[in-house]
mmCIF file of C-alpha atoms in Angstrom:
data_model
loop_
_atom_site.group_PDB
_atom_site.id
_atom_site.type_symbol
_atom_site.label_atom_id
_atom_site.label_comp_id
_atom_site.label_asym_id
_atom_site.label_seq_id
_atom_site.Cartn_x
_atom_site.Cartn_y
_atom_site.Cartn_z
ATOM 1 C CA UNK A 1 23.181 -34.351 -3.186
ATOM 2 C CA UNK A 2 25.683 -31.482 -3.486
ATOM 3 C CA UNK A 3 25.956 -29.978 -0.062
ATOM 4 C CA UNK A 4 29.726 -30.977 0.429
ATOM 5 C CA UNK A 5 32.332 -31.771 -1.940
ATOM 6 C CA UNK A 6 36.136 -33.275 -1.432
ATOM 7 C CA UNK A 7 38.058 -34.030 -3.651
ATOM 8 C CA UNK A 8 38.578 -37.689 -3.260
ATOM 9 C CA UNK A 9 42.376 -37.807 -4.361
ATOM 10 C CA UNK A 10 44.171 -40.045 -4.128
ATOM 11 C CA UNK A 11 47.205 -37.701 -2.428
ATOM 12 C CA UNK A 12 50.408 -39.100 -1.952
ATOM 13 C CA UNK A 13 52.922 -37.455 -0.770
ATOM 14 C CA UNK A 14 56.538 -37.897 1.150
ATOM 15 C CA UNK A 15 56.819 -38.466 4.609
ATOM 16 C CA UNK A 16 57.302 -35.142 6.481
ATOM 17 C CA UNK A 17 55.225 -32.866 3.398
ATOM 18 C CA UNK A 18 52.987 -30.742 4.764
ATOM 19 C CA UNK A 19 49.526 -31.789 3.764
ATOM 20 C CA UNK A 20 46.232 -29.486 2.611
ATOM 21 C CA UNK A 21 42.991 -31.122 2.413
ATOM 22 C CA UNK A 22 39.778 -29.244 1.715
ATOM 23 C CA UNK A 23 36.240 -29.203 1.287
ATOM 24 C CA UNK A 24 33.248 -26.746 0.051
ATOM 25 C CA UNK A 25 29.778 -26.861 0.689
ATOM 26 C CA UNK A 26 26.537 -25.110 -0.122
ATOM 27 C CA UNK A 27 24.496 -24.896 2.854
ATOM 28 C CA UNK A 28 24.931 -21.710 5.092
ATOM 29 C CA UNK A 29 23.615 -22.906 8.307
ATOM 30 C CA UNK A 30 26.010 -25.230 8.700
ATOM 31 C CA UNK A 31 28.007 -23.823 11.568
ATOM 32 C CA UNK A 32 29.502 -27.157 12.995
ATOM 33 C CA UNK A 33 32.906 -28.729 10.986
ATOM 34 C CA UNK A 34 34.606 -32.023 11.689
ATOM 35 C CA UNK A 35 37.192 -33.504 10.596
ATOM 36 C CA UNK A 36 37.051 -37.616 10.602
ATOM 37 C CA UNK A 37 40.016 -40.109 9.838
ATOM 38 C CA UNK A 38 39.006 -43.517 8.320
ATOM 39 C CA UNK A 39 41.351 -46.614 8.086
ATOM 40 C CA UNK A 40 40.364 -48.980 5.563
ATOM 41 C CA UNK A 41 37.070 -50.977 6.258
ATOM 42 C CA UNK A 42 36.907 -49.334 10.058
ATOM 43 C CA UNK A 43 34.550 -46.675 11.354
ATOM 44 C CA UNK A 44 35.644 -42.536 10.936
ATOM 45 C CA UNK A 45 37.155 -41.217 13.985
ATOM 46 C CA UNK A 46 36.478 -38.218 14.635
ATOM 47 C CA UNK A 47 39.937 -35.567 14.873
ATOM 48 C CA UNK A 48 39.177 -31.890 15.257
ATOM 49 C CA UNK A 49 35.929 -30.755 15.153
ATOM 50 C CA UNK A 50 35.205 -26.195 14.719
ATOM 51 C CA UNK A 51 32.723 -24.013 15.625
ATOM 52 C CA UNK A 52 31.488 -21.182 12.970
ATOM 53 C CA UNK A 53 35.062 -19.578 11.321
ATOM 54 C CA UNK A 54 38.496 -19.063 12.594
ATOM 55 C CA UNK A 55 41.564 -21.654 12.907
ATOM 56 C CA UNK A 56 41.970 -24.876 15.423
ATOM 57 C CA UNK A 57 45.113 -26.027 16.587
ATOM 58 C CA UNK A 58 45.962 -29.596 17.479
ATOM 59 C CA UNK A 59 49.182 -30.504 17.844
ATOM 60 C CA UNK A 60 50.297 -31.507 13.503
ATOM 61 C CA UNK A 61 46.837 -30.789 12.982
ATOM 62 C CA UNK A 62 45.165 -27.373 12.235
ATOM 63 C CA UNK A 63 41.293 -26.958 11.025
ATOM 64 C CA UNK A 64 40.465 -23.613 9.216
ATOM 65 C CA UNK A 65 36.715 -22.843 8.583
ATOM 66 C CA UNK A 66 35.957 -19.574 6.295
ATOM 67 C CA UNK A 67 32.350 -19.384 6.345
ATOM 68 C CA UNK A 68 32.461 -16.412 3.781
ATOM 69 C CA UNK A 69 33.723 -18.988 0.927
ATOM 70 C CA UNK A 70 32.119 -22.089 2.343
ATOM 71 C CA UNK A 71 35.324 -23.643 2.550
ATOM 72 C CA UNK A 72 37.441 -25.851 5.239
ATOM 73 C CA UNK A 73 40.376 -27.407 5.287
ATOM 74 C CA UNK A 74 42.565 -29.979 7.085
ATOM 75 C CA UNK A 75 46.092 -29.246 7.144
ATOM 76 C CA UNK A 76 48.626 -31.985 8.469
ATOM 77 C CA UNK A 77 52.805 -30.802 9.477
ATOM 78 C CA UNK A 78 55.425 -33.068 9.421
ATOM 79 C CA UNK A 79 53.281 -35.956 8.130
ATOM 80 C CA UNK A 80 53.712 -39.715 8.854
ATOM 81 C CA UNK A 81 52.957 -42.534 7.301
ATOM 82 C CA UNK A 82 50.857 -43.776 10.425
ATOM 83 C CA UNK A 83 48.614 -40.683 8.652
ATOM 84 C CA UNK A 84 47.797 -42.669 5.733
ATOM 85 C CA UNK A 85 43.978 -42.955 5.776
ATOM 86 C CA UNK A 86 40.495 -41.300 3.842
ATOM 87 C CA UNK A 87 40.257 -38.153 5.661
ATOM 88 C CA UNK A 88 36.357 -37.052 5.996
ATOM 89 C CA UNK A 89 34.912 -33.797 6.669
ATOM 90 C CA UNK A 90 31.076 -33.243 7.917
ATOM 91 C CA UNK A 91 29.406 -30.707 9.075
ATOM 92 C CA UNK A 92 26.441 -29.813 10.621
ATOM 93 C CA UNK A 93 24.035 -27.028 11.731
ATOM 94 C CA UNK A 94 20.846 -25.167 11.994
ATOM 95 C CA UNK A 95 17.495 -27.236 11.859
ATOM 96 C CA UNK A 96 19.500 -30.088 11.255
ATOM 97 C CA UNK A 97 22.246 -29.922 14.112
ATOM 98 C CA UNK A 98 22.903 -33.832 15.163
ATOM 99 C CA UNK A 99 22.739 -34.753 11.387
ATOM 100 C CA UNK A 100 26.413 -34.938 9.626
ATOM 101 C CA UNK A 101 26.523 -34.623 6.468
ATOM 102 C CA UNK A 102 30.227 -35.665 4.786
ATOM 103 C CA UNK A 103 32.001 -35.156 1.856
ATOM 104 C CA UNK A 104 33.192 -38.000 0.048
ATOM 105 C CA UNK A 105 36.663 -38.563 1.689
ATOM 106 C CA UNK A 106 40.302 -37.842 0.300
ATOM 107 C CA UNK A 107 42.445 -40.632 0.490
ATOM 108 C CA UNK A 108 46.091 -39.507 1.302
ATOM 109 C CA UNK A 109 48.886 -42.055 1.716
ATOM 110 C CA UNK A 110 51.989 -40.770 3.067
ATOM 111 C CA UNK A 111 55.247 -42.933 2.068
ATOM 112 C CA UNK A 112 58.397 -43.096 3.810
ATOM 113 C CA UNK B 1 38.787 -44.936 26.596
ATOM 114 C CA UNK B 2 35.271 -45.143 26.549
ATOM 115 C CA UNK B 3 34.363 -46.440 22.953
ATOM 116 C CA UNK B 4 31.243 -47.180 20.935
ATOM 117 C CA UNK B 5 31.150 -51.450 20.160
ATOM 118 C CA UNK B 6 29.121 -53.022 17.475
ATOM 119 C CA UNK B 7 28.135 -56.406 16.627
ATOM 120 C CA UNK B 8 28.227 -58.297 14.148
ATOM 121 C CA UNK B 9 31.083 -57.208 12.356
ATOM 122 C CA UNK B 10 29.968 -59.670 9.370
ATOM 123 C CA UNK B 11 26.614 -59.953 8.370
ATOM 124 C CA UNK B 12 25.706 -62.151 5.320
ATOM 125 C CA UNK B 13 21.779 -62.629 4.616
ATOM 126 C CA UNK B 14 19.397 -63.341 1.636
ATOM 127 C CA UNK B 15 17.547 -60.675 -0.021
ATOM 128 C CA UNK B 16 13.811 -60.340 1.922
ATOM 129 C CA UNK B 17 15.347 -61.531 4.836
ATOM 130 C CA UNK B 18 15.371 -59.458 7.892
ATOM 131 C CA UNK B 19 18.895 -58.325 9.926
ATOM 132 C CA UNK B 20 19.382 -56.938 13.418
ATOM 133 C CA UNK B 21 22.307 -54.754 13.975
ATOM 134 C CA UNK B 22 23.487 -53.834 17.280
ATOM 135 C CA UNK B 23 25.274 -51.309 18.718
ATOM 136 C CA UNK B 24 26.329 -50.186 22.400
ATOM 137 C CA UNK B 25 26.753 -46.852 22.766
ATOM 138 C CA UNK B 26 29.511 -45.036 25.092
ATOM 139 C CA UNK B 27 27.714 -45.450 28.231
ATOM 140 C CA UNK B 28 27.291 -41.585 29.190
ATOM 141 C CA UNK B 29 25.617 -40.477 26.063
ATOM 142 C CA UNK B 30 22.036 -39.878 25.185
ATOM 143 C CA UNK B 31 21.982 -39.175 21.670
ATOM 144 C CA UNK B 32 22.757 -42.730 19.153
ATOM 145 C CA UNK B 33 22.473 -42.367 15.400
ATOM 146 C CA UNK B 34 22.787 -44.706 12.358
ATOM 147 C CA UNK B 35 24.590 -44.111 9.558
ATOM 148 C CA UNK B 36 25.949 -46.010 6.408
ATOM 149 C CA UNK B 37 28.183 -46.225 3.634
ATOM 150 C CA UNK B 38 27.553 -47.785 0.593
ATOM 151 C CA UNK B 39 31.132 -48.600 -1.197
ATOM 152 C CA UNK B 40 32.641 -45.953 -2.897
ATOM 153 C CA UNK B 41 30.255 -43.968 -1.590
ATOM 154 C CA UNK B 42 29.380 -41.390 1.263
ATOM 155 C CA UNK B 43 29.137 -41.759 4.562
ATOM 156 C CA UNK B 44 24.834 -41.048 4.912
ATOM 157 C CA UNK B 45 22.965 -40.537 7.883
ATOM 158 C CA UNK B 46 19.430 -42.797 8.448
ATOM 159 C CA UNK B 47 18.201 -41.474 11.603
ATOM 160 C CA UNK B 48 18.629 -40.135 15.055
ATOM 161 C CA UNK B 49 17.382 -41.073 18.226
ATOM 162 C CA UNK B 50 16.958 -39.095 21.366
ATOM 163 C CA UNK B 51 15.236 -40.275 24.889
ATOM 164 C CA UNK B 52 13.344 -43.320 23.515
ATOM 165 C CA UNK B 53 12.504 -41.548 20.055
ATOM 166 C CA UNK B 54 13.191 -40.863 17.036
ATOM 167 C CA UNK B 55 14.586 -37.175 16.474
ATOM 168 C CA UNK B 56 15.394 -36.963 12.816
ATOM 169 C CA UNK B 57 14.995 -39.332 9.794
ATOM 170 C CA UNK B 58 16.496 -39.102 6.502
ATOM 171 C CA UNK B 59 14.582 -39.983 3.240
ATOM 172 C CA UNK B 60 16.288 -43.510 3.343
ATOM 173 C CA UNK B 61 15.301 -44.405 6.253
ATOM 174 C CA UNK B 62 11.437 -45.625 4.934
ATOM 175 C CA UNK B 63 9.048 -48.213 6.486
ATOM 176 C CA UNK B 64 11.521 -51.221 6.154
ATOM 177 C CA UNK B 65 13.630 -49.826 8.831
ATOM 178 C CA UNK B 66 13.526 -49.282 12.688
ATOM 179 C CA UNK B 67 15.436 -48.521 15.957
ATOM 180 C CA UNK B 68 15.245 -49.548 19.349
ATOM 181 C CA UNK B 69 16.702 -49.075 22.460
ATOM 182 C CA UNK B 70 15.914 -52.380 24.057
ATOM 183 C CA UNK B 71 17.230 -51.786 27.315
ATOM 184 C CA UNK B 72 19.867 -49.590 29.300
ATOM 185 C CA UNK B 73 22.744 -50.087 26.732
ATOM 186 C CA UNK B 74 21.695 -51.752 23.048
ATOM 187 C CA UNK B 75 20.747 -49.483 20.521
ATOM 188 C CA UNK B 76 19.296 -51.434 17.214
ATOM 189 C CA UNK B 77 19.053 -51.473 13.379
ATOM 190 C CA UNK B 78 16.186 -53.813 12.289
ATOM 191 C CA UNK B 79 16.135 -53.852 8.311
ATOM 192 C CA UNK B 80 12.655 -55.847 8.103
ATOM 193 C CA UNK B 81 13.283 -57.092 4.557
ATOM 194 C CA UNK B 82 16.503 -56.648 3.265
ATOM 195 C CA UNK B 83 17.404 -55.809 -0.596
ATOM 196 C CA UNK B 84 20.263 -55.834 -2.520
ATOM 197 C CA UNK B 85 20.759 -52.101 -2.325
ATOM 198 C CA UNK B 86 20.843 -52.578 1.435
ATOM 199 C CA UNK B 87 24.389 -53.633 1.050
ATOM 200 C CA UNK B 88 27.065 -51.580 2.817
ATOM 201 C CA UNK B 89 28.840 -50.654 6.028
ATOM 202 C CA UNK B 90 26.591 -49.614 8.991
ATOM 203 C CA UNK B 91 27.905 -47.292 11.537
ATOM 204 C CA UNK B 92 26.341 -46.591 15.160
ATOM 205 C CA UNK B 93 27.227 -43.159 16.642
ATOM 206 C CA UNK B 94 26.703 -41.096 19.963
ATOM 207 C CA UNK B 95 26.755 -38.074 21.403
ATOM 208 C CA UNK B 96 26.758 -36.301 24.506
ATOM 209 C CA UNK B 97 23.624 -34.360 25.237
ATOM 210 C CA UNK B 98 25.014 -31.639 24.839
ATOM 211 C CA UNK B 99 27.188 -31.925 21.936
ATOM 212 C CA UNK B 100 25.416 -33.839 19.008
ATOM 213 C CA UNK B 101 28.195 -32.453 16.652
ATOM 214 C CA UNK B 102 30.696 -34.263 18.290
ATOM 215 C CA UNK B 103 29.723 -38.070 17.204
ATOM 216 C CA UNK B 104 31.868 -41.096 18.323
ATOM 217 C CA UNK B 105 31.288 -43.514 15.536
ATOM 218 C CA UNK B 106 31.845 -47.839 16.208
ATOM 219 C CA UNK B 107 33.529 -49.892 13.909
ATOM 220 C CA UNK B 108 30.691 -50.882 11.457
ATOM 221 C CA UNK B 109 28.958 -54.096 10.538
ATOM 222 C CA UNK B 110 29.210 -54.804 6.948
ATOM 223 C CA UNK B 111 26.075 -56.035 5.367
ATOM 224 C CA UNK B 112 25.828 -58.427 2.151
ATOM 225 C CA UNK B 113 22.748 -58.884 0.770
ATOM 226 C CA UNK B 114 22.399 -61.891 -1.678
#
């Protein structure tokens, strides 16, 4: 199944970088996007989650969803190491609303 | 903070053997899903459940599997006869009512099938 890609890195990058991760997907009616952090061997936890298009703030964190290109993306100020993880997206909508479907998780590792 | 809880974390069986996995949900929520992640691989949804039914099954979710909500707070996995393929990290979920996108996900039981 194709309806969301990541890119599944690995990204490493200094401590303090600002960091850009992304996804694409296929299915229009999605209209609900999360962003999930995963530590190794541990269950996602969910960060930021967006409705339809536009830009979330959360403190270091900021979610943009552009619906037009199918496209969201995580991006991450002044990063820390404590942000090394996979970073998930899902997203949901339509018919299907309750049922996440997730990309395949970029690994980012953030080094001091 | 309210959090989701699943046991066990461990689960070793033998292939055709059947597994229970349990999960408490954050007590205030009515909607529990199952998901799971094969190594390497996605995280893939198996099935929702909603008021003492299921509300949505995926295509892997076939005759070998079922939920239950036994009582007030367990929400369960059976796998009636496990195969090899059935190996990989099982995650409980829940929602609010009204805010199934917003999913709280437990820590996972891993599953090893021999």
């Amino acid at each position: 199944q194709k309806e969301v890609e990541q890119d599944p890195g690995p990204l490493s990058v200094p401590e303090g970088a600002i960091v850009s991760l992304n996804c694409t997907y296929s299915n229009s009616a999605f209209q609900y996007f999360m962003w999930y952090r995963q530590y190794s061997r541990k269950g996602p936890e969910l960060l930021m989650y967006t409705y339809s298009s536009g830009n979330k703030e959360d403190g270091r964190f900021t979610a943009q969803v552009d619906k037009s290109s199918k496209y969201i993306s995580l991006f991450i100020r002044d990063s820390q190491p404590s942000d090394s993880a996979t970073y998930l997206c899902a997203m949901t909508g339509g018919s299907t609303l309750g049922r996440l479907y997730f990309g395949r998780g970029t690994q980012l590792t953030v080094w001091p | 903070e309210p959090e989701v809880t699943q046991t066990p974390s461990h689960q070793v069986t033998q292939m055709g053997q059947e597994v229970i996995l349990r999960c408490v949900p954050i007590s205030n929520h009515l909607y529990f899903y199952w998901y799971r992640q094969i190594l390497g691989q996605k995280v893939e949804f198996l099935v929702s459940f909603y008021n003492n039914e299921i509300s949505e099954k995926s295509e892997i979710f076939d005759d070998q599997f079922s939920v239950e909500r036994p009582d007030g707070s367990n929400f369960t996995l059976k796998i009636r006869s496990t195969k090899l393929e059935d190996s990989a990290m099982y995650f409980c979920a829940s929602s609010e009512n009204t805010n199934q996108e917003t999913q709280y996900f437990g820590p996972g039981t891993r599953l090893l099938v021999l």
